[in-house]
PDB file of C-alpha atoms in Angstrom:
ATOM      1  CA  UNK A 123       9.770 -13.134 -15.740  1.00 47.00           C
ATOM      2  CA  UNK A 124       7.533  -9.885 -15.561  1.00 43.00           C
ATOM      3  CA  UNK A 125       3.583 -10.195 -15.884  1.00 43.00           C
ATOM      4  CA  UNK A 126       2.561  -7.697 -18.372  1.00 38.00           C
ATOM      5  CA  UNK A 127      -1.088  -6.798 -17.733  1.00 39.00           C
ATOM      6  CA  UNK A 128      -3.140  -5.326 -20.101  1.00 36.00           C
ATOM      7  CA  UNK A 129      -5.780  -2.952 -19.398  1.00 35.00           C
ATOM      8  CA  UNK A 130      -7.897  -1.685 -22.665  1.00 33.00           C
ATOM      9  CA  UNK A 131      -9.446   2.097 -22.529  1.00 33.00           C
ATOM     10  CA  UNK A 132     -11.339   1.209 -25.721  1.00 35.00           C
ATOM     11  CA  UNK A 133     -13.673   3.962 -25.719  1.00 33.00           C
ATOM     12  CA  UNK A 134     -13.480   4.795 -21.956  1.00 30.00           C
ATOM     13  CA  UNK A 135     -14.197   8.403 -20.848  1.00 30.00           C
ATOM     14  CA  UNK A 136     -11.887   9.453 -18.681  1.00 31.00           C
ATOM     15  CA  UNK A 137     -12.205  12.029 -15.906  1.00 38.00           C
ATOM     16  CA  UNK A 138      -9.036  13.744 -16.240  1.00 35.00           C
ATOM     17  CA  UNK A 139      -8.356  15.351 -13.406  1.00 43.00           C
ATOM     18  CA  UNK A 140      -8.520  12.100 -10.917  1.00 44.00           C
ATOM     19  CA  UNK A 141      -6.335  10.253 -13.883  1.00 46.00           C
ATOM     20  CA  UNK A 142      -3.550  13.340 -13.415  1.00 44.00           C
ATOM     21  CA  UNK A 143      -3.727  13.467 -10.217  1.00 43.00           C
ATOM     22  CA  UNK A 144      -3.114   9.684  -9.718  1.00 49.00           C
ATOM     23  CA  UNK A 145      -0.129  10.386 -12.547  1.00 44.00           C
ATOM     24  CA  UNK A 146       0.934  13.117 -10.529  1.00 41.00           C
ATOM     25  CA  UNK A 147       1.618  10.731  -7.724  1.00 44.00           C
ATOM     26  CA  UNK A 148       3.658   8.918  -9.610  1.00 42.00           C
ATOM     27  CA  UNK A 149       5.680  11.902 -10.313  1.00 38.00           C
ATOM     28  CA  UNK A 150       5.837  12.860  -6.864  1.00 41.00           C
ATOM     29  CA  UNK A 151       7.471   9.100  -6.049  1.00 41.00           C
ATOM     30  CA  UNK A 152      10.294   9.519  -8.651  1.00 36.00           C
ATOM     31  CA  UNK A 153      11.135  13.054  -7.357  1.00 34.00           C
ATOM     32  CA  UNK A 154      11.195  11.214  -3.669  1.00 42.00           C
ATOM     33  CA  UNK A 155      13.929   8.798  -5.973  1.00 42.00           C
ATOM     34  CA  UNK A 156      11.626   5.755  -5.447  1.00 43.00           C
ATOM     35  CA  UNK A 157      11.882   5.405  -9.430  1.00 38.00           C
ATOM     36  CA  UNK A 158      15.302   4.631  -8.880  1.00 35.00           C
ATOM     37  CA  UNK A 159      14.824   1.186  -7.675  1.00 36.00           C
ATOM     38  CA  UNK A 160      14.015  -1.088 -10.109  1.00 38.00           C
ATOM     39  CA  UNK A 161      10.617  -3.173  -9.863  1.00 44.00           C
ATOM     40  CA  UNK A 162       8.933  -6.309 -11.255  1.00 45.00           C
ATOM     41  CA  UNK A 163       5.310  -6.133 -12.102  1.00 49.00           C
ATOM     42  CA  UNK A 164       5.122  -9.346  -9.921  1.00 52.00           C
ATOM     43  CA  UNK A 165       6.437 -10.833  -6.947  1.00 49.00           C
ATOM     44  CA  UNK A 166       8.967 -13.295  -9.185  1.00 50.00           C
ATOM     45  CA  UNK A 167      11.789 -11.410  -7.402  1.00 54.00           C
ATOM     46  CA  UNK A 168      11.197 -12.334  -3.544  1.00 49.00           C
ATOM     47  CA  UNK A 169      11.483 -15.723  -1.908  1.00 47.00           C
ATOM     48  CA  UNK A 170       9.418 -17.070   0.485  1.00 45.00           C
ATOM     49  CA  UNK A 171      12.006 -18.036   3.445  1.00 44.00           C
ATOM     50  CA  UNK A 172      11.924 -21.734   4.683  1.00 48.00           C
ATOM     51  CA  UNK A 173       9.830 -21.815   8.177  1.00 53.00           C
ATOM     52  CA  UNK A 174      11.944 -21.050  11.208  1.00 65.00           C
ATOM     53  CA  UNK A 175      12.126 -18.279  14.135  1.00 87.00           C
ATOM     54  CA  UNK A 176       9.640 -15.632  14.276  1.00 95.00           C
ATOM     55  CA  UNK A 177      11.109 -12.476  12.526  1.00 97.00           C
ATOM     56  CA  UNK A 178      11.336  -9.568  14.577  1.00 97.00           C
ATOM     57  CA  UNK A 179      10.935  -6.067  12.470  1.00 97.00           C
ATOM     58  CA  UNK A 180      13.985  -4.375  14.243  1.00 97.00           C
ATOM     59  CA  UNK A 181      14.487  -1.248  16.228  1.00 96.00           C
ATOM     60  CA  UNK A 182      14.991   2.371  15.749  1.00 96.00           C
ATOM     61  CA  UNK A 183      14.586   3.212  11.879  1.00 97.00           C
ATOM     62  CA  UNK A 184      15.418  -0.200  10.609  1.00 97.00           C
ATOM     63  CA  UNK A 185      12.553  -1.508  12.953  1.00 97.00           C
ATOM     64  CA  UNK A 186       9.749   1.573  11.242  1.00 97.00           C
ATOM     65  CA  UNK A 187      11.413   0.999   7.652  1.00 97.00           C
ATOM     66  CA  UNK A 188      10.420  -3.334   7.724  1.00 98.00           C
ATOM     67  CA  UNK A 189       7.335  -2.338   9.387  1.00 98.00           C
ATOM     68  CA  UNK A 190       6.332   0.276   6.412  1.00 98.00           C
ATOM     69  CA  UNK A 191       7.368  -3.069   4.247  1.00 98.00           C
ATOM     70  CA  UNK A 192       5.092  -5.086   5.743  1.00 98.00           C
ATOM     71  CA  UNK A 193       2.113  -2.636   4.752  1.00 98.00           C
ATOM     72  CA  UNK A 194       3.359  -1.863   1.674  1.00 98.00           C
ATOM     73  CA  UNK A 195       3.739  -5.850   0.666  1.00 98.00           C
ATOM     74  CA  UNK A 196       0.180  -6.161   1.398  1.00 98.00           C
ATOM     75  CA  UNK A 197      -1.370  -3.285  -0.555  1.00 98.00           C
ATOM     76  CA  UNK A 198       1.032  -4.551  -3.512  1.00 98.00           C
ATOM     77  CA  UNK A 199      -0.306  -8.048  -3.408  1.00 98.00           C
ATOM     78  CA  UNK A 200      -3.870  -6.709  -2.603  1.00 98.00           C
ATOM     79  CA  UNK A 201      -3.853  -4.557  -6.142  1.00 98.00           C
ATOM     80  CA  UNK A 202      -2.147  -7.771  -7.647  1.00 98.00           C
ATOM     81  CA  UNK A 203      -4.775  -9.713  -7.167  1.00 98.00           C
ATOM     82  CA  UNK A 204      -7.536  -6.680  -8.176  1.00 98.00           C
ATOM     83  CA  UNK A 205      -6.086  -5.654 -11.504  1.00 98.00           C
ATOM     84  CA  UNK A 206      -4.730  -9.634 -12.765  1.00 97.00           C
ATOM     85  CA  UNK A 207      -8.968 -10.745 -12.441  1.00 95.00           C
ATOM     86  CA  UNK A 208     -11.108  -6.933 -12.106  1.00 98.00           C
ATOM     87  CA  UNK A 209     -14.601  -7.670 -10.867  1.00 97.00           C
ATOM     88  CA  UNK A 210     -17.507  -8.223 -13.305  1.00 94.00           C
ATOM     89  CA  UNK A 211     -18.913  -4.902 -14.775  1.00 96.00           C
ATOM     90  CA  UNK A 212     -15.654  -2.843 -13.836  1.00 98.00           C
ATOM     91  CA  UNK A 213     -16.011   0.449 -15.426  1.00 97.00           C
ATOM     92  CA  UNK A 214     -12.767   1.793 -17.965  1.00 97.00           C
ATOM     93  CA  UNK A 215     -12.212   4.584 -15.346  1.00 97.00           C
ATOM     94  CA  UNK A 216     -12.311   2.239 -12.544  1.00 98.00           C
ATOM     95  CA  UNK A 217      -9.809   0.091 -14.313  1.00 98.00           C
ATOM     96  CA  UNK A 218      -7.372   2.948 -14.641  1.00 97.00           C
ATOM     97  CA  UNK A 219      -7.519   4.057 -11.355  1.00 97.00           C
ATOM     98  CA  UNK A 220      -6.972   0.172  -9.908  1.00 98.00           C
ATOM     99  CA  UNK A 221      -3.703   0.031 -12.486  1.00 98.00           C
ATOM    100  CA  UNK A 222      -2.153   3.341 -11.086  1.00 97.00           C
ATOM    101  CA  UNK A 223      -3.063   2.299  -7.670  1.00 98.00           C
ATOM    102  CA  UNK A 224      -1.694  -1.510  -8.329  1.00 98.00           C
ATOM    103  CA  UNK A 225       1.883   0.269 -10.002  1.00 98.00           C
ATOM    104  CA  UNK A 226       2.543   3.166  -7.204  1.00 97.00           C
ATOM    105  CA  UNK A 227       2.383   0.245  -4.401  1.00 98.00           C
ATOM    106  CA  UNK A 228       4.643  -2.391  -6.643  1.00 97.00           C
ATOM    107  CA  UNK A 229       7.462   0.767  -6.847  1.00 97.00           C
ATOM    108  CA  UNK A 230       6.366   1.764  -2.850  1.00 97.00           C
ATOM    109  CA  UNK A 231       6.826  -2.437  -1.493  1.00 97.00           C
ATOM    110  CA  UNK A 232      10.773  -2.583  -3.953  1.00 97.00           C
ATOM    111  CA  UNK A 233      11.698   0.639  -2.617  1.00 96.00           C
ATOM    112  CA  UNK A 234      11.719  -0.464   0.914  1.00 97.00           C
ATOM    113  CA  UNK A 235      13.199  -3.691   0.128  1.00 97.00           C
ATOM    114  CA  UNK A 236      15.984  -1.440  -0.945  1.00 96.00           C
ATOM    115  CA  UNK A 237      15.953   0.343   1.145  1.00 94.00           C
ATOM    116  CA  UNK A 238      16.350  -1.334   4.335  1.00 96.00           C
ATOM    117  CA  UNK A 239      18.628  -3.996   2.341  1.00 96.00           C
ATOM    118  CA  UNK A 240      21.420  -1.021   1.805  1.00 94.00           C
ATOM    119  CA  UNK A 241      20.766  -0.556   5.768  1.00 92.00           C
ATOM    120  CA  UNK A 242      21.054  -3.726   7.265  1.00 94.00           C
ATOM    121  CA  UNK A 243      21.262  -7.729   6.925  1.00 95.00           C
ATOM    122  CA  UNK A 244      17.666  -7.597   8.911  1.00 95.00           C
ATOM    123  CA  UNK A 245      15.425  -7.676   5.778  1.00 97.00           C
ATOM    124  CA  UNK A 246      11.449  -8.504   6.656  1.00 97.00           C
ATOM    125  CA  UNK A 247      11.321 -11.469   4.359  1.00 97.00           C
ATOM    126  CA  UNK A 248       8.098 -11.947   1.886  1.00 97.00           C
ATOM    127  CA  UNK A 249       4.999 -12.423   3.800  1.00 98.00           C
ATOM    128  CA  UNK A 250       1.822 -14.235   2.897  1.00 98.00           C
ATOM    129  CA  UNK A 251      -1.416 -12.831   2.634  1.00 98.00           C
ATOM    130  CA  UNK A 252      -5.261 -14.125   3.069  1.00 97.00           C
ATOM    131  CA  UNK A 253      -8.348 -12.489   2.504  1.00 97.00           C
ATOM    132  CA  UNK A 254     -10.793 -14.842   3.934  1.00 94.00           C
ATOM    133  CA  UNK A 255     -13.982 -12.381   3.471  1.00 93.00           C
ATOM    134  CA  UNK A 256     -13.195 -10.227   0.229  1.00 97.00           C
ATOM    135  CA  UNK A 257     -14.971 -11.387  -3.110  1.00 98.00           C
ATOM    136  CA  UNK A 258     -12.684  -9.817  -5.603  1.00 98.00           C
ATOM    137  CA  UNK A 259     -14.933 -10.140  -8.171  1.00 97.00           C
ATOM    138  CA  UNK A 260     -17.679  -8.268  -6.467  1.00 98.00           C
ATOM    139  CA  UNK A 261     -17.086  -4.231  -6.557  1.00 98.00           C
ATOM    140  CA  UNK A 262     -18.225  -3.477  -3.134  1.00 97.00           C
ATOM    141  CA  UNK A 263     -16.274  -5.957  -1.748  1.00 98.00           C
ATOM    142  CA  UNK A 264     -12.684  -4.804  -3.768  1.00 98.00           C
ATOM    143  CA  UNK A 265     -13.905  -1.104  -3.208  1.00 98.00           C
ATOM    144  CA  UNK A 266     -14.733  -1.452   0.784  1.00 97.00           C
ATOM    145  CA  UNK A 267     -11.327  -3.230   1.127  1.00 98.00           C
ATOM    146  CA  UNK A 268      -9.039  -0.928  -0.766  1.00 98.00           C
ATOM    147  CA  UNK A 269     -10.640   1.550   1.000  1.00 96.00           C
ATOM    148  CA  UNK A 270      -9.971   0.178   4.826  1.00 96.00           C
ATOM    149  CA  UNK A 271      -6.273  -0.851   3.358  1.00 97.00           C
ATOM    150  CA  UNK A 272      -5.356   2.990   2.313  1.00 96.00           C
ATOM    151  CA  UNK A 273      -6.923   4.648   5.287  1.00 95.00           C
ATOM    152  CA  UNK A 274      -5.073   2.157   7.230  1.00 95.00           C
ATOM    153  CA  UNK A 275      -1.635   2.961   5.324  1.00 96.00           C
ATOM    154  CA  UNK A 276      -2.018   6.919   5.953  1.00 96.00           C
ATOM    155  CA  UNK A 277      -2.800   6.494   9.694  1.00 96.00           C
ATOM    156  CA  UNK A 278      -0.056   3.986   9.845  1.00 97.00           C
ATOM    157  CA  UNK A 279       2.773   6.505   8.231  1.00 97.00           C
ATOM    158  CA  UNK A 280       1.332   9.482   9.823  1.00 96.00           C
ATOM    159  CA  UNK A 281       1.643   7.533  13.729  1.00 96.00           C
ATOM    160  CA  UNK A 282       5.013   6.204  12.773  1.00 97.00           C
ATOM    161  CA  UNK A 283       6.547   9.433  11.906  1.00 96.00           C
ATOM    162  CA  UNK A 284       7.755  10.675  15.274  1.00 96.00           C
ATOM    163  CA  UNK A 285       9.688   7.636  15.636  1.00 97.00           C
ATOM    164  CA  UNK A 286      11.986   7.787  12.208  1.00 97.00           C
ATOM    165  CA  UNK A 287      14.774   9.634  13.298  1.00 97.00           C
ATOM    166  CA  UNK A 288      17.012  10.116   9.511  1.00 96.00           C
ATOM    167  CA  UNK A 289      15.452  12.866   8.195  1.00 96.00           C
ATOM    168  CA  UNK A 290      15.989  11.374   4.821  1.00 94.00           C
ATOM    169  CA  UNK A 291      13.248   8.670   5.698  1.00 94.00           C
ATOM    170  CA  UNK A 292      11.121  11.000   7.301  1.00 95.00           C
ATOM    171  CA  UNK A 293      11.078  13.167   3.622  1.00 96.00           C
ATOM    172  CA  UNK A 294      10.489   9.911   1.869  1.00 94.00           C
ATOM    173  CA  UNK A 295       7.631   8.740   4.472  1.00 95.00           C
ATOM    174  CA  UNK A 296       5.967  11.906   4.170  1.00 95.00           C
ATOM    175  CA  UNK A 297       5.979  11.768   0.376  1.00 95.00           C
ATOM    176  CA  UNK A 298       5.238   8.231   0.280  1.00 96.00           C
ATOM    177  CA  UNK A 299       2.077   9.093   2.684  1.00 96.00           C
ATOM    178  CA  UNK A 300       0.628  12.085   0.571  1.00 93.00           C
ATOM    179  CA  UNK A 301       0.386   9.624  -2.455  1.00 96.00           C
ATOM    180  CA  UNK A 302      -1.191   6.890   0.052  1.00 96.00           C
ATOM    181  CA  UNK A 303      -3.702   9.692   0.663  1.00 94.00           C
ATOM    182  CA  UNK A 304      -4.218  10.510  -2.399  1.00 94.00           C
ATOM    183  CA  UNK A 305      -4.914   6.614  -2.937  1.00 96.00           C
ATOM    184  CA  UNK A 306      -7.644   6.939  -0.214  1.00 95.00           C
ATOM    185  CA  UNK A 307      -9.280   9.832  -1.915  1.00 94.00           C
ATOM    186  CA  UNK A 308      -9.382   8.316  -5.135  1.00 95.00           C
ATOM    187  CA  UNK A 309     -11.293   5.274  -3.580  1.00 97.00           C
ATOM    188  CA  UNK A 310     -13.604   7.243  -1.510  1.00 96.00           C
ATOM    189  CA  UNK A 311     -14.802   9.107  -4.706  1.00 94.00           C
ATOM    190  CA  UNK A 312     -15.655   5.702  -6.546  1.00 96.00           C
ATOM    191  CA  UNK A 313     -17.504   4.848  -3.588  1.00 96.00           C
ATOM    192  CA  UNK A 314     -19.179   7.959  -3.207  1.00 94.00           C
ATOM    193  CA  UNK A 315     -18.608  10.123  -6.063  1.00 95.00           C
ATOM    194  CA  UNK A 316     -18.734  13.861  -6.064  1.00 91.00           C
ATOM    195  CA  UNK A 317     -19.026  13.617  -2.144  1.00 87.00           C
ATOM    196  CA  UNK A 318     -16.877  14.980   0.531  1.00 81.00           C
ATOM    197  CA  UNK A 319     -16.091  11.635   1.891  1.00 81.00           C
ATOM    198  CA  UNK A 320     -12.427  12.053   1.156  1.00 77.00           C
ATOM    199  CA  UNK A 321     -12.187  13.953   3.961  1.00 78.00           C
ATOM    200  CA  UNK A 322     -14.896  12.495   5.935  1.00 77.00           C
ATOM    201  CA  UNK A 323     -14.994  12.416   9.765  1.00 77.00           C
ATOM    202  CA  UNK A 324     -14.134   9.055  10.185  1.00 78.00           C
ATOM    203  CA  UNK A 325     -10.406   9.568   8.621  1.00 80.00           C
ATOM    204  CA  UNK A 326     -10.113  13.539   9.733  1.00 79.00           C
ATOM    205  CA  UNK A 327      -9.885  14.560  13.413  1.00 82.00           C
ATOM    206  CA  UNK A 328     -11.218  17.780  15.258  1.00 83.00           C
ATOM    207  CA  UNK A 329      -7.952  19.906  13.864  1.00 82.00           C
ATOM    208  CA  UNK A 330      -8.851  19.001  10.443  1.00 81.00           C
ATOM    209  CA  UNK A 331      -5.739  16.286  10.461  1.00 83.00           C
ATOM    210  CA  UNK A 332      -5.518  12.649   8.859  1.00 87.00           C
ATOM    211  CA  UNK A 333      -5.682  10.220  11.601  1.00 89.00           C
ATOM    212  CA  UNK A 334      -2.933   8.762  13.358  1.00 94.00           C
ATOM    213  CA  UNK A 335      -2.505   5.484  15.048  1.00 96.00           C
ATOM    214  CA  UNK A 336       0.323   3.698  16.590  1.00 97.00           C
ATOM    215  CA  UNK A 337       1.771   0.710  15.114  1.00 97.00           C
ATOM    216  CA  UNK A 338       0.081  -1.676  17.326  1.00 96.00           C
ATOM    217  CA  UNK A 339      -3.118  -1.012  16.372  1.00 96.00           C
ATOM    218  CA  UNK A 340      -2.207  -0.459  12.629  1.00 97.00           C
ATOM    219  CA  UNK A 341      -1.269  -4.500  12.855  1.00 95.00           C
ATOM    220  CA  UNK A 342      -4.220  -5.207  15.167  1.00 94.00           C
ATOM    221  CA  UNK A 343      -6.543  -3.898  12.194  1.00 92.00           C
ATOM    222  CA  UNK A 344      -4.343  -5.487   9.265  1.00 94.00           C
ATOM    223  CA  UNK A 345      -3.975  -9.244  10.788  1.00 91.00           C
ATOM    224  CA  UNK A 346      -6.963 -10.718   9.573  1.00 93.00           C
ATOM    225  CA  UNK A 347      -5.002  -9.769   5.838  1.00 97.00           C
ATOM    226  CA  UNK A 348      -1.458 -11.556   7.212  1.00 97.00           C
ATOM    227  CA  UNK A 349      -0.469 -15.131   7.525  1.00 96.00           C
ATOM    228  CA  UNK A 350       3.290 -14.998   8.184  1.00 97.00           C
ATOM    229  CA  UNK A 351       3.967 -14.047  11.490  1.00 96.00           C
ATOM    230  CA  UNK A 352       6.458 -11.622  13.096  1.00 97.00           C
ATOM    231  CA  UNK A 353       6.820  -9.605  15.757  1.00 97.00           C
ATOM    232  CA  UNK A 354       8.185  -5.610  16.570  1.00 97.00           C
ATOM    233  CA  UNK A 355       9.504  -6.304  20.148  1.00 97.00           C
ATOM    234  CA  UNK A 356      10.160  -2.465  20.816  1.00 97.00           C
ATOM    235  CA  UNK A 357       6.622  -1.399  19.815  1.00 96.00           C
ATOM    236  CA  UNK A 358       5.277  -4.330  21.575  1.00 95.00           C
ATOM    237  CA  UNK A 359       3.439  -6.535  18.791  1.00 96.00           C
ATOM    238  CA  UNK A 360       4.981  -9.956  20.441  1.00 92.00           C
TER     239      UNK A 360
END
């Protein structure tokens, strides 16, 4: 059954140029043929596997493409949870930004399911997710987390790259990325609006490039979000 969620713009004021460039985004995925697969608006179409060995994410591509899952699962069930109960006060731009946001990673987390189901038997099954110190109905707390969870998603694609060796994947990574940075930006601005914190110094190094950091660290930084565990022998998360 698919949750539909509705999200009135009664009156709302829109700032059109962040709203089409969010759209845009969304363009940009089907061109990549991530449209293709087809998505539920909830999670009614994975199963949580039965407790048993510790699931190891693979190597070579198959190994990047369950890892890239495993990020994109949480940011989908991160948005989930934002857009089903929005935080008190939420503004009607805010609200359309969260939606977009919430839709691009439901159509990012089924593409990779797809994806690495067409490739192999060795499919990352549904993971759980905790989020012991976010308030999601305070808009700091929702804003200060999306933001850590798409900086964290462009450094993790951008330090994963050099190890996808199909070109195809690496075209759909890098696509997949520039929307996840787009994602960031839009954040950053609600944060700070008008600001150049979407490029600030903490996300852009000395050669005016994103950030890039190997897998290790990316699921150092995003544990405190995961309960099921698993492991990615060849990068050495044991």
């Amino acid at each position: 059954m698919k949750n539909t969620i509705h999200v009135s713009n009664q009156g709302a004021t829109l700032d059109t140029g962040r709203r089409n460039f969010l759209k845009l985004s969304g363009v940009g995925i089907a061109i990549a043929g991530l449209a293709l697969i087809g998505c539920s608006d909830n999670n009614d179409d994975f199963e949580i596997i039965n407790p048993g060995p510790i699931f190891d994410l693979g190597a070579g591509d198959v190994g990047i493409l369950n890892y890239a899952y495993a990020l994109e699962q949480l940011e989908a069930d991160f948005y989930t949870k934002v857009v089903n109960n929005f935080y008190s006060g939420i503004s009607s731009i805010e609200k359309e930004i969260f939606t977009d946001l919430y839709h691009h990673e439901v159509v990012h987390r089924d593409f990779f399911k797809a994806a690495i189901s067409s490739a192999t038997p060795n499919v990352l099954p549904k993971l759980e997710f905790q989020y012991p110190n976010v308030n999601f109905n305070d808009r700091n707390s929702v804003l200060a987390t999306s933001k850590a969870l798409e900086d964290t998603g462009v450094a993790a694609y951008n330090g994963a790259g050099k190890y996808i060796t199909n070109p195809d994947y690496l075209v759909i990574a890098g696509k997949i990325v520039s929307v996840e940075a787009r994602h960031a930006s839009a954040i950053r601005n609600l944060i700070n609006p008008g600001s150049a914190d979407f490029s600030g110094d903490d996300v852009i190094n000395a050669n005016g490039l994103d950030l890039a950091k190997e897998p290790k660290d990316i699921v150092m930084a995003a544990g405190a979000f995961i309960k099921t565990p698993f492991t990615w022998k060849e990068r050495g998360i044991n």
